[in-house]
mmCIF file of C-alpha atoms in Angstrom:
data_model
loop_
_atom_site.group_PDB
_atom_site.id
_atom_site.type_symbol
_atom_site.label_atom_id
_atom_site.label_comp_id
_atom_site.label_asym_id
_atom_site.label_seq_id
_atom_site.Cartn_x
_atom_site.Cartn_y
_atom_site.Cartn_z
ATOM 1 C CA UNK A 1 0.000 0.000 0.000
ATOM 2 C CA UNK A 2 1.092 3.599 -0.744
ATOM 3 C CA UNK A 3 2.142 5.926 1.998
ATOM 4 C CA UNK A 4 -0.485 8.588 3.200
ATOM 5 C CA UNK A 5 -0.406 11.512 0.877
ATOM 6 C CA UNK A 6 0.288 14.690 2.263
ATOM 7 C CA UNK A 7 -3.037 16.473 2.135
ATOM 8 C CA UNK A 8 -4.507 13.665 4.314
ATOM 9 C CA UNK A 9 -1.584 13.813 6.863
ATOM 10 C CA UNK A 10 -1.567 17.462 6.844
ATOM 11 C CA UNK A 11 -5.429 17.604 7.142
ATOM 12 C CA UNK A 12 -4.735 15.131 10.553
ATOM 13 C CA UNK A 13 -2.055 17.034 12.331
ATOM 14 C CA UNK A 14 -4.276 20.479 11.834
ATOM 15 C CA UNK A 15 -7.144 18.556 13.286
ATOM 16 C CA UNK A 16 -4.848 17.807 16.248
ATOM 17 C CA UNK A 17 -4.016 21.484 16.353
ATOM 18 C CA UNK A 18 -7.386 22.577 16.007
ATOM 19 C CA UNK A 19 -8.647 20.135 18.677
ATOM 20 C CA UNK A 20 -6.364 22.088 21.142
ATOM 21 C CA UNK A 21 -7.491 25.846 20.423
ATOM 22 C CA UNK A 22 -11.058 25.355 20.200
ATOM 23 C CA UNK A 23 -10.630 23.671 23.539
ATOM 24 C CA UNK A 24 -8.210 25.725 25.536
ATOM 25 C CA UNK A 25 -8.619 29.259 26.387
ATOM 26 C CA UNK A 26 -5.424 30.329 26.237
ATOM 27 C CA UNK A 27 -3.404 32.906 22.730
ATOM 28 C CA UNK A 28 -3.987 30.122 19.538
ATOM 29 C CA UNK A 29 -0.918 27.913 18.932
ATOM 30 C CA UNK A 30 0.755 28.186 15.847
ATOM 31 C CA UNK A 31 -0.393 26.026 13.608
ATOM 32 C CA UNK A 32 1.785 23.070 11.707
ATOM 33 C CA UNK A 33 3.423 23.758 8.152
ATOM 34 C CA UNK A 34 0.836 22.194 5.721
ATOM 35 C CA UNK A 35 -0.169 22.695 2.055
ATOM 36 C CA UNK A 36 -2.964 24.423 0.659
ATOM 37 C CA UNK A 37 -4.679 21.136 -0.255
ATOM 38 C CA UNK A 38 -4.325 19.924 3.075
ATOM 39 C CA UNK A 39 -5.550 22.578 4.525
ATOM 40 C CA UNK A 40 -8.913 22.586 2.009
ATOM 41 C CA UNK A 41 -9.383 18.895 3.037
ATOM 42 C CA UNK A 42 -9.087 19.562 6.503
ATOM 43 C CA UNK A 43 -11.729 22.338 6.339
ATOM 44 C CA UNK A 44 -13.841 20.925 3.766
ATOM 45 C CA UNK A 45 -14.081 18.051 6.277
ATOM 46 C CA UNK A 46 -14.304 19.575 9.893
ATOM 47 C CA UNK A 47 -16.294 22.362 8.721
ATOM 48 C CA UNK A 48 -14.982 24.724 11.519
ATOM 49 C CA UNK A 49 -13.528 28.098 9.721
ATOM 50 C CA UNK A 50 -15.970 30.147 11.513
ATOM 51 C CA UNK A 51 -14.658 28.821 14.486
ATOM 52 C CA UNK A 52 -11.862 28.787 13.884
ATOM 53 C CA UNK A 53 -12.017 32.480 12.788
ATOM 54 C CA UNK A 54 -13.323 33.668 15.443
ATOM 55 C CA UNK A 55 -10.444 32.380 17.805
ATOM 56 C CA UNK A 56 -8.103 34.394 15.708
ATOM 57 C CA UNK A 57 -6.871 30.491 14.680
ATOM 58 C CA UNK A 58 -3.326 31.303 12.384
ATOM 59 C CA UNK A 59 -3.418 34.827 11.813
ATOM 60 C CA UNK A 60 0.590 34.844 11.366
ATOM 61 C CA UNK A 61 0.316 31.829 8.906
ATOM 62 C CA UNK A 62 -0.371 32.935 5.497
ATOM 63 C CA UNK A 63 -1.243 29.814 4.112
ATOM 64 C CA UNK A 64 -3.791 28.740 6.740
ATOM 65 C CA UNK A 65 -4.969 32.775 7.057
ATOM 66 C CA UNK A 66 -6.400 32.236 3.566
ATOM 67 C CA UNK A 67 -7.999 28.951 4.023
ATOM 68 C CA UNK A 68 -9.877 29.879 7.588
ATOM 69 C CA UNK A 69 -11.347 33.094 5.614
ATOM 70 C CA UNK A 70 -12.347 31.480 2.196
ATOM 71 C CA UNK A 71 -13.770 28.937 4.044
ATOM 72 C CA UNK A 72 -15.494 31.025 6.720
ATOM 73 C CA UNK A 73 -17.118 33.095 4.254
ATOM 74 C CA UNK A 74 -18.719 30.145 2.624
ATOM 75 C CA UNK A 75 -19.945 28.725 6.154
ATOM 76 C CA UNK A 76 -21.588 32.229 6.597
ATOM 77 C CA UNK A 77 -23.363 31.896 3.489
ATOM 78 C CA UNK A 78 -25.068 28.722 4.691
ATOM 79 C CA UNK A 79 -25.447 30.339 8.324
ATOM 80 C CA UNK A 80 -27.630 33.071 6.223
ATOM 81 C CA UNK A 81 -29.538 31.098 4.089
ATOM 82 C CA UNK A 82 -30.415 28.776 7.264
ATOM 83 C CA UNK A 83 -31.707 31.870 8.723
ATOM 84 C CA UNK A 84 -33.660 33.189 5.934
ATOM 85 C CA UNK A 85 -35.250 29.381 5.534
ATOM 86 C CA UNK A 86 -36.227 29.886 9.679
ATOM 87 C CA UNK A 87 -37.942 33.555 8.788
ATOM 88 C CA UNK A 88 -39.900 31.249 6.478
ATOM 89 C CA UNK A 89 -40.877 28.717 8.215
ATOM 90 C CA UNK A 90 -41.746 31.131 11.087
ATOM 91 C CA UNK A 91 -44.189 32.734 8.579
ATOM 92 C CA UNK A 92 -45.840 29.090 7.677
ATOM 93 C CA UNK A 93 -46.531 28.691 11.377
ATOM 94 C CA UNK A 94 -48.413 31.315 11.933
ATOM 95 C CA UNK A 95 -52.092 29.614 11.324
ATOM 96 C CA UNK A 96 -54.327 28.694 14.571
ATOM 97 C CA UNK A 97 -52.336 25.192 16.361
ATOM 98 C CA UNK A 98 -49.761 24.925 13.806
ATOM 99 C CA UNK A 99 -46.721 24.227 16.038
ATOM 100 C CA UNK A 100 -43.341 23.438 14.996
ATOM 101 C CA UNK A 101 -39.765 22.553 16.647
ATOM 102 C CA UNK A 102 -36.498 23.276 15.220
ATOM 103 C CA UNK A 103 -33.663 20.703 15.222
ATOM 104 C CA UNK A 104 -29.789 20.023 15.187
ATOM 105 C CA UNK A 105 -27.927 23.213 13.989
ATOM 106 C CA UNK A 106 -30.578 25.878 12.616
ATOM 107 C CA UNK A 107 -31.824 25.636 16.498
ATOM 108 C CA UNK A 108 -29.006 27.520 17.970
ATOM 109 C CA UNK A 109 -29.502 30.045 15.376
ATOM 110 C CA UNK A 110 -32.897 30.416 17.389
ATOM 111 C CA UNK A 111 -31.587 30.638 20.687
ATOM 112 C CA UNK A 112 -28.568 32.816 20.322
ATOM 113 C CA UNK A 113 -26.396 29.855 20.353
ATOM 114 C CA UNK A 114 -22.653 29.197 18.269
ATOM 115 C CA UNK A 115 -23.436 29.188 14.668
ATOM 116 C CA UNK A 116 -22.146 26.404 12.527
ATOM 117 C CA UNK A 117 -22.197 25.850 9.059
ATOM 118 C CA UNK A 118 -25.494 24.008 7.428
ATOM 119 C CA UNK A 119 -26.467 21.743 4.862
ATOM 120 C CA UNK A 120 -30.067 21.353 5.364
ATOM 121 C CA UNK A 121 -32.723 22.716 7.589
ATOM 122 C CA UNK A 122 -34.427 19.621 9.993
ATOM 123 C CA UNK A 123 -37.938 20.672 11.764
ATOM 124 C CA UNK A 124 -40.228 18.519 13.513
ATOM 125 C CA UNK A 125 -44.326 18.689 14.031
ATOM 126 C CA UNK A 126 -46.808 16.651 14.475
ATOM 127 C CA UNK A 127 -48.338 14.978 10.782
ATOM 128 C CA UNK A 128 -50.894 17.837 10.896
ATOM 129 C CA UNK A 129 -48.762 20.410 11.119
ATOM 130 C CA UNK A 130 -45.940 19.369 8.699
ATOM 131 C CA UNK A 131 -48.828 18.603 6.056
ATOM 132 C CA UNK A 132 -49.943 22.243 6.866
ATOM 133 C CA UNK A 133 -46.251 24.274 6.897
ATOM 134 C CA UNK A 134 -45.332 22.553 3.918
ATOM 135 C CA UNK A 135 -48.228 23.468 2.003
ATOM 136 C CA UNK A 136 -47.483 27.104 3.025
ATOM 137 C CA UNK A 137 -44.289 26.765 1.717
ATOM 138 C CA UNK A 138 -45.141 25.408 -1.422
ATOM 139 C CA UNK A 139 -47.412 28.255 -1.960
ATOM 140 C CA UNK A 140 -44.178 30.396 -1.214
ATOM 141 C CA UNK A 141 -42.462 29.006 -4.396
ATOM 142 C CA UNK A 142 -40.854 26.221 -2.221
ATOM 143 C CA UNK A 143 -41.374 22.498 -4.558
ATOM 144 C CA UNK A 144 -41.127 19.023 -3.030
ATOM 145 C CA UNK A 145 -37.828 17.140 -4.125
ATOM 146 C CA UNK A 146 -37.951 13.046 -4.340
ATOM 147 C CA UNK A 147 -40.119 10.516 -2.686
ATOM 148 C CA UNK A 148 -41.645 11.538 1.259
ATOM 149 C CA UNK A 149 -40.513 8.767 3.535
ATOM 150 C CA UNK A 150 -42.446 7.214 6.445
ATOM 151 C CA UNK A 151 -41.085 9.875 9.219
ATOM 152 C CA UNK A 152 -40.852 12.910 6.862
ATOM 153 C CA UNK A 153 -42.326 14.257 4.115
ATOM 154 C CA UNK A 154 -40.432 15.293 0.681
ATOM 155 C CA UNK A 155 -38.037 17.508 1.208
ATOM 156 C CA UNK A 156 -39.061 21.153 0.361
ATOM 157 C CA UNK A 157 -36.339 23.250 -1.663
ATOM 158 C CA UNK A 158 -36.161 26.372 -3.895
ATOM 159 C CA UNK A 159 -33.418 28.412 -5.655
ATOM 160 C CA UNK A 160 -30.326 29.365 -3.963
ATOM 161 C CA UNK A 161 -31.893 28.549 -0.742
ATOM 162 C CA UNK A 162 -31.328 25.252 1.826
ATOM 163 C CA UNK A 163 -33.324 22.461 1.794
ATOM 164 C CA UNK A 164 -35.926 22.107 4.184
ATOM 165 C CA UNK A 165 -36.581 18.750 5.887
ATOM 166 C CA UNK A 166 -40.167 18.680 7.952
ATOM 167 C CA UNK A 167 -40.191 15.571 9.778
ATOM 168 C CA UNK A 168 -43.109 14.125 11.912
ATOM 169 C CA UNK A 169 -40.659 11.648 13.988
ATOM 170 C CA UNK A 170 -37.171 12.240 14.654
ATOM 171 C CA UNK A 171 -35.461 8.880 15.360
ATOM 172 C CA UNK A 172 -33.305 8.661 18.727
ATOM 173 C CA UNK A 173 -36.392 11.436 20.078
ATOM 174 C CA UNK A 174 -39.052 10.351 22.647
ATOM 175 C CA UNK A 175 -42.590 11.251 21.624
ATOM 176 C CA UNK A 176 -42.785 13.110 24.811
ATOM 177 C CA UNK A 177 -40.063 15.833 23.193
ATOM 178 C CA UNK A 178 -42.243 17.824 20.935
ATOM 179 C CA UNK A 179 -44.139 18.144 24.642
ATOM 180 C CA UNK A 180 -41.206 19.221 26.168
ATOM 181 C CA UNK A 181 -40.021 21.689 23.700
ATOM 182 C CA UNK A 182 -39.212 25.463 24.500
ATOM 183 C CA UNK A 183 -40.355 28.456 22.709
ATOM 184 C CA UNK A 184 -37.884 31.162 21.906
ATOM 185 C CA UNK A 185 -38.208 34.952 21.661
ATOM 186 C CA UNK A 186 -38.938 36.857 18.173
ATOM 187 C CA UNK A 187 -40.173 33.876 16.897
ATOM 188 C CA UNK A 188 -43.134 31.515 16.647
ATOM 189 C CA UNK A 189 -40.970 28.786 16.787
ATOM 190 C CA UNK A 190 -39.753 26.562 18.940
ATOM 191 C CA UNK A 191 -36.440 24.262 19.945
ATOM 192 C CA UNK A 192 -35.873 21.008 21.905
ATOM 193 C CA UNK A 193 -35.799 20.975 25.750
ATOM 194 C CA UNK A 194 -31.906 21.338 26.569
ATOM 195 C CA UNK A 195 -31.604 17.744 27.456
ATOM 196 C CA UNK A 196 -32.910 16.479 24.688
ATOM 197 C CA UNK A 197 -31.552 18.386 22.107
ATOM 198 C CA UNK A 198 -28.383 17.430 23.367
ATOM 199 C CA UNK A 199 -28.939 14.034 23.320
ATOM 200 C CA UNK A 200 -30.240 14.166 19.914
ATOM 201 C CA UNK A 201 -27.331 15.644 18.517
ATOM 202 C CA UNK A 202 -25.161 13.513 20.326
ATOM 203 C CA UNK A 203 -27.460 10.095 18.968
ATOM 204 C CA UNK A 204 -27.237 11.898 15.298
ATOM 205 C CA UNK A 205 -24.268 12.141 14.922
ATOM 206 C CA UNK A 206 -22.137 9.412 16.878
ATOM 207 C CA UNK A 207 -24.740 6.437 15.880
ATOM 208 C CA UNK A 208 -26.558 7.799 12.743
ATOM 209 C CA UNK A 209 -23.593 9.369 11.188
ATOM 210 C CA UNK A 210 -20.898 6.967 12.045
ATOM 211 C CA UNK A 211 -18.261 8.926 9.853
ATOM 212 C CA UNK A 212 -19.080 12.074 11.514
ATOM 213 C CA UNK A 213 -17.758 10.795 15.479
ATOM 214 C CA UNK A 214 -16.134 13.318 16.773
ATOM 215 C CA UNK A 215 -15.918 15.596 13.733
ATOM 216 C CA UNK A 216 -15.262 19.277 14.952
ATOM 217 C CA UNK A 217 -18.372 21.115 13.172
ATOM 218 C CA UNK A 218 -20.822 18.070 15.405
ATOM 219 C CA UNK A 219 -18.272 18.608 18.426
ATOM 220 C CA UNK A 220 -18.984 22.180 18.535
ATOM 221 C CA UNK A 221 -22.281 22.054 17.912
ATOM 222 C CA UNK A 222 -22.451 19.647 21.211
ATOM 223 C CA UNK A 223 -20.340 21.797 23.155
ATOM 224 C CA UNK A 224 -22.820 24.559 22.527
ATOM 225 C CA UNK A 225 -25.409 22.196 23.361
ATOM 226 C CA UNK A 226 -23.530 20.905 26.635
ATOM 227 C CA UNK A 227 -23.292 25.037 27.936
ATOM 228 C CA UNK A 228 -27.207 25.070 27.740
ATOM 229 C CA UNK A 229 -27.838 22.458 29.981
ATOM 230 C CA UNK A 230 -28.202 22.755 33.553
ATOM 231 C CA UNK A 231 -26.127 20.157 35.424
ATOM 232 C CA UNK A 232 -29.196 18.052 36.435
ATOM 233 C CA UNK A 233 -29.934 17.851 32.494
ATOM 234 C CA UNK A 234 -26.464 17.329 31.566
ATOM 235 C CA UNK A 235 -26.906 14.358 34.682
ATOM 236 C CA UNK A 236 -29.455 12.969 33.211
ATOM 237 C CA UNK A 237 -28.172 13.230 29.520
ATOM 238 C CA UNK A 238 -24.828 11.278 30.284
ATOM 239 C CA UNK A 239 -27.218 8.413 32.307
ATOM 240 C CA UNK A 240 -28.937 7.667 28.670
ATOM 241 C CA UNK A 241 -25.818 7.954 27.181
ATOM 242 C CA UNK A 242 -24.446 5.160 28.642
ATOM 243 C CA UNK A 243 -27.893 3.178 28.269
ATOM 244 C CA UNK A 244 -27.739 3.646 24.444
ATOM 245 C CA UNK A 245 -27.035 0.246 22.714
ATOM 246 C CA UNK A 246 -23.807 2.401 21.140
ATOM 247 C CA UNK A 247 -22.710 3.874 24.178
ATOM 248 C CA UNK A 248 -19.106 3.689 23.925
ATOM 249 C CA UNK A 249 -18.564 6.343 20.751
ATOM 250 C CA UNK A 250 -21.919 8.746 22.163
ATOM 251 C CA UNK A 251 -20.506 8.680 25.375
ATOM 252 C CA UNK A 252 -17.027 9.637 24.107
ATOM 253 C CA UNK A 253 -18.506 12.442 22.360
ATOM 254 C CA UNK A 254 -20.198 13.742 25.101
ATOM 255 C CA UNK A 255 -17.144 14.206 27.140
ATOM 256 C CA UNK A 256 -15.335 15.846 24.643
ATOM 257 C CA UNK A 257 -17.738 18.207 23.991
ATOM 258 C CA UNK A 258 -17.605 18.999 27.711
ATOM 259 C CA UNK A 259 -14.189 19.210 27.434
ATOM 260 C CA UNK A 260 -14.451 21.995 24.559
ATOM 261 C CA UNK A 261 -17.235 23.595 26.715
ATOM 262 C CA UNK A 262 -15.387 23.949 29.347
ATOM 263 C CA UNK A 263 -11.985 24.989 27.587
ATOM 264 C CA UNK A 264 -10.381 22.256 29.425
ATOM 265 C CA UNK A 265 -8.588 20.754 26.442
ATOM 266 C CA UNK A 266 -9.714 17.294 24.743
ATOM 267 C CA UNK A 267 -6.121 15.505 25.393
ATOM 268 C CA UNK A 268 -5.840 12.392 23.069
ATOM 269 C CA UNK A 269 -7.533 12.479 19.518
ATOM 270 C CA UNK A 270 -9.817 9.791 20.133
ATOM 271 C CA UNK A 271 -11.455 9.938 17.025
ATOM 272 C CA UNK A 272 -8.426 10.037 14.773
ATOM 273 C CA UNK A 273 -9.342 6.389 12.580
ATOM 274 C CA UNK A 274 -12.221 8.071 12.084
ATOM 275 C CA UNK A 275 -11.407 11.678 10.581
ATOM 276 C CA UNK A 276 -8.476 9.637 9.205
ATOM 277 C CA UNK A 277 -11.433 7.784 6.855
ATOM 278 C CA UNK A 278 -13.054 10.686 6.380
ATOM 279 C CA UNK A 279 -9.878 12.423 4.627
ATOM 280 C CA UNK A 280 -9.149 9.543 2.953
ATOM 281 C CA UNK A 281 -12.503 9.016 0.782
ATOM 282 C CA UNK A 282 -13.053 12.437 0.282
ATOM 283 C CA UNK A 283 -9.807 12.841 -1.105
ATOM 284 C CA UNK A 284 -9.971 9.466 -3.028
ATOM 285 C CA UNK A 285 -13.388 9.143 -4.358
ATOM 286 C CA UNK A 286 -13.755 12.139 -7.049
ATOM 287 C CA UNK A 287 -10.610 10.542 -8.689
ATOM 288 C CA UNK A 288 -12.214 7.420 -8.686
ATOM 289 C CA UNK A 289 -15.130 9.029 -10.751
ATOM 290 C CA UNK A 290 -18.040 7.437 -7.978
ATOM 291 C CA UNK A 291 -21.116 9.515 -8.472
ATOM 292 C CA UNK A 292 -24.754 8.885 -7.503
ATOM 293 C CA UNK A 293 -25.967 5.800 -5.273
ATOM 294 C CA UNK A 294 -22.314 3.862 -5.690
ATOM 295 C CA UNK A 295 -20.836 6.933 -4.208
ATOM 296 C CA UNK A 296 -22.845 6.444 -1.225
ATOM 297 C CA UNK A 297 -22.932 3.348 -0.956
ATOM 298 C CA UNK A 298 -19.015 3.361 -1.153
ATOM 299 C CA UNK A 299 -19.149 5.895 2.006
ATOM 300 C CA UNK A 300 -21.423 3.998 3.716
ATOM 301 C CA UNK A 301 -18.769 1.262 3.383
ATOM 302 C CA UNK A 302 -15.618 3.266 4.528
ATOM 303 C CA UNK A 303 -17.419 4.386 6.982
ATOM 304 C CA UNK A 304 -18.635 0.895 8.448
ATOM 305 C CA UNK A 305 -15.248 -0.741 8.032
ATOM 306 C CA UNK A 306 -13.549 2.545 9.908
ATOM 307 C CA UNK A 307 -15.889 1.994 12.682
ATOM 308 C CA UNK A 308 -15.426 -1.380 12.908
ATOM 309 C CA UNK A 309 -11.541 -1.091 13.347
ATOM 310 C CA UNK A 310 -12.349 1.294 15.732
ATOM 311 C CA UNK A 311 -13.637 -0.912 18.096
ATOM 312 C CA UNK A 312 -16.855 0.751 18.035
ATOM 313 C CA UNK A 313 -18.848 -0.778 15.559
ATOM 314 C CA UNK A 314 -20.976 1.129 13.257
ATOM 315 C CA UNK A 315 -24.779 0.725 13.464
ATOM 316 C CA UNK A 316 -25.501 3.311 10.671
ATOM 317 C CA UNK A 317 -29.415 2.480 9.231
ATOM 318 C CA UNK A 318 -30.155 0.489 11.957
ATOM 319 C CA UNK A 319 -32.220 3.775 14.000
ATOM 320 C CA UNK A 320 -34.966 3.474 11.110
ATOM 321 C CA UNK A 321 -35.342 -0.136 11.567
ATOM 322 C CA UNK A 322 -38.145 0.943 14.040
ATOM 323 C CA UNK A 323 -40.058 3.067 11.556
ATOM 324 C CA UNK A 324 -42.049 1.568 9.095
ATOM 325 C CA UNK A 325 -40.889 1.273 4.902
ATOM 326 C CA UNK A 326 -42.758 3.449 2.509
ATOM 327 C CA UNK A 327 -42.180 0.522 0.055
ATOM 328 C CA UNK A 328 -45.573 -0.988 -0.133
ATOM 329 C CA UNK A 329 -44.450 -4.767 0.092
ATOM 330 C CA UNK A 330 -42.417 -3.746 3.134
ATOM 331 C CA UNK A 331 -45.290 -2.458 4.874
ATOM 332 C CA UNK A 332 -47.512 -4.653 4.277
ATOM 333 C CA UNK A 333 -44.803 -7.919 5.452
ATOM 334 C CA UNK A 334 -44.338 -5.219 8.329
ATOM 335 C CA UNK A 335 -47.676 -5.844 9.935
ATOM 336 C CA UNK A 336 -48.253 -9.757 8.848
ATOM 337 C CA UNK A 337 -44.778 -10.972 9.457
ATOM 338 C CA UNK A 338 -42.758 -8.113 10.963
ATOM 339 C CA UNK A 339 -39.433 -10.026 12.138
ATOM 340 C CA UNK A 340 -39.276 -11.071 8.276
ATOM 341 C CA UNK A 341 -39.751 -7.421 7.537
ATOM 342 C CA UNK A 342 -36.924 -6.463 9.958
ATOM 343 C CA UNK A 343 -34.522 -9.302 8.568
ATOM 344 C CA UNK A 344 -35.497 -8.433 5.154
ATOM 345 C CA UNK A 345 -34.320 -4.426 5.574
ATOM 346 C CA UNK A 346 -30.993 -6.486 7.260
ATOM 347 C CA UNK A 347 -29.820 -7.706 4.542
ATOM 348 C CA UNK A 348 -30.439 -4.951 1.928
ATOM 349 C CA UNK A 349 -28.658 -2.650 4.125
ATOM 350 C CA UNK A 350 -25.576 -4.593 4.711
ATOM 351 C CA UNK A 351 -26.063 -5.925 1.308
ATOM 352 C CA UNK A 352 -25.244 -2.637 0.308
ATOM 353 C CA UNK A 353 -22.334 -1.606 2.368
ATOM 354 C CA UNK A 354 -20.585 -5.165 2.532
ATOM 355 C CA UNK A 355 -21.451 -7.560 -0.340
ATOM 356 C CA UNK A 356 -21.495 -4.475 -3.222
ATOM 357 C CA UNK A 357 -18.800 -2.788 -2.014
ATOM 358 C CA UNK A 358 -16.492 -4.722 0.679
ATOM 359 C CA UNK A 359 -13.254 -4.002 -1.240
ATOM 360 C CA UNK A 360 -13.342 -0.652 -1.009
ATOM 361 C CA UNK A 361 -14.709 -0.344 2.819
ATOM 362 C CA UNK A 362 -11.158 -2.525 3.829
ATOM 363 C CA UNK A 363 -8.959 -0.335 1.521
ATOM 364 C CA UNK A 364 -9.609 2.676 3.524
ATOM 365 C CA UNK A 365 -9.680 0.932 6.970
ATOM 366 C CA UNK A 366 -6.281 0.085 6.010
ATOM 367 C CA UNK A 367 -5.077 3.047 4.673
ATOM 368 C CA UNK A 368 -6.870 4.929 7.681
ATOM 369 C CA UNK A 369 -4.916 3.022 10.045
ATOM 370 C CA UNK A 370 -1.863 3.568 8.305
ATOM 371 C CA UNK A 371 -2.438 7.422 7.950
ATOM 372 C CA UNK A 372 -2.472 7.537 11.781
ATOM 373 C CA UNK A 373 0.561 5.366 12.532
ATOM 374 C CA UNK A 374 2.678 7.771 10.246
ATOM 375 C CA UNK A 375 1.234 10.866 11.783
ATOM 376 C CA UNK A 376 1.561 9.473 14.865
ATOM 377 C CA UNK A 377 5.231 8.464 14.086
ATOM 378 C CA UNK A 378 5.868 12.140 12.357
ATOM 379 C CA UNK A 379 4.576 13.694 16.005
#
């Protein structure tokens, strides 16, 4: 095998440097000698500029002074189109009961929270009230993209805007949490209950998202999350942690964030294989021409074989096992045979990652691991 090109081992010692300023309150350290394209894969990975940017993160490095900015300007961009999407959503609310809760990052954008950069804007109401907002929006110029699936309907987009996902369950969510949600000021919109929106970030991304573990945009974003919680709901929050059947990466998570919280520094990269992967197939899979569904399906099976060599298993797909298929023949063996149902979406799924695609899910475990030893060994 090859040794680790230098935009992936440049991407993981800034990662390590990173880990260290956005965690300790002390002047920013330098930050290591890396090349432009390691420094794009780093931050087209971690998605942190604007934090980064705001700590004043290597202002006497020219190289990494230009990559923070260009990057934090387009992590603003999505910052103000998730804001302008919340405006409108706030407007489709506005008819007698219509209620509405806003999840993962666009919610701190409610509450005055750290802003992080955005892909997609995730609400949550009951079946009535998604039905109605989303008919509001499409009377806004908003148009449904692809197929609705059983816990959300089709995802609402328009020009130069973000998508807008308006879901009616949110897995790794108690039903009791559109009860518990909060309203905010200025808006008729609402957000999580601190615990649980903590939680469901930390579900989303260390169990849902297996190749996003301890990536610095999610750590942040739970950090944030982590300083709005009271200590009995950060108590209670770390208790179903450890009671989730993948406790051992959420948990890890968890105390990291706190860590970054707190400006206590995060000590050891626990999450290195992980970013390590993360470099790797981003970097590798445009010049391997994947597009589409085999694109995907190729991440899904970096990502599994990453986490597996990680000792923490991957259980991505397995949190919609619970919610029934929109595929007619699913549902229907759902409610006449449903283990047969459950074995049947098994198999697909790993089908998928494993049978289709095995070769390249142990190339970059591999070539993960190796990455590591020869930053570790250049440290």
């Amino acid at each position: 095998m090859p040794r680790t090109s230098e935009p992936v081992l440049g991407a993981l010692h800034l990662r390590e440097w990173a880990l260290q300023v956005l965690s300790s309150p002390g002047p920013p350290l330098p930050p290591p000698p890396v090349s432009p394209a390691g420094w794009g894969l780093f931050l087209g990975v971690e998605r942190c500029a604007l934090a980064l940017a705001a700590r004043g993160a290597a202002a006497d490095d020219p190289a990494g002074s230009r990559a923070i900015r260009a990057q934090a300007v387009d992590e603003s961009r999505s910052v103000l189109s998730a804001r302008a999407e919340l405006r409108r959503l706030g407007q489709a609310v506005r008819g007698p009961g219509v209620s509405l809760v806003v999840l993962k990052g666009a919610a701190p954008l409610l509450y005055g929270g750290r802003q992080v950069p955005m892909q997609d804007v995730d609400v949550l109401g009951t079946p009535a009230a998604a039905r109605a907002v989303a008919e509001a929006l499409d009377r806004s110029g908003f148009q449904g993209q692809g197929r609705a699936a059983s816990h959300r309907l089709a995802v609402r987009t328009q020009e130069a805007g973000l998508p807008v996902e308006i879901h009616t369950t949110a897995p790794g969510l108690p039903p009791a949490a559109l009860d518990r949600a909060v309203p905010v000021a200025h808006s008729p919109l609402r957000v999580l209950h601190p615990a649980d929106h903590l939680l469901h970030l930390l579900v989303h991304s260390a169990v849902h998202h297996p190749d996003r573990r301890g990536r610095l945009r999610d750590l942040l974003l739970i950090a944030d999350a982590v300083a709005r919680c009271a200590p009995g709901d950060l108590h209670a929050v770390r208790a179903a942690a450890a009671r989730e059947a993948q406790a051992a990466p959420v948990t890890a998570q968890l105390e990291r964030a706190v860590a970054i919280a707190n400006g206590a520094g995060v000590g050891a990269d626990g999450f290195a294989l992980t970013a390590a992967g993360s470099y790797l197939m981003t970097e590798a899979f445009p010049r391997w021409g994947l597009r589409g569904a085999v694109l995907e399906y190729a991440w899904l099976a970096g990502s599994a074989a990453v986490a597996a060599r990680s000792g923490a298993p991957s259980a991505s797909g397995a949190h919609t096992l619970g919610i029934a298929s929109a595929f007619a023949p699913l549902a229907w063996l759902r409610r006449h045979a449903p283990r047969a149902e459950r074995a049947a979406r098994v198999l697909v799924r790993r089908g998928k990652e494993w049978a289709l695609l095995l070769p390249v899910g142990l190339f970059i475990a591999r070539a993960a691991e190796r990455a590591v030893r020869e930053t570790q060994g250049a440290g």
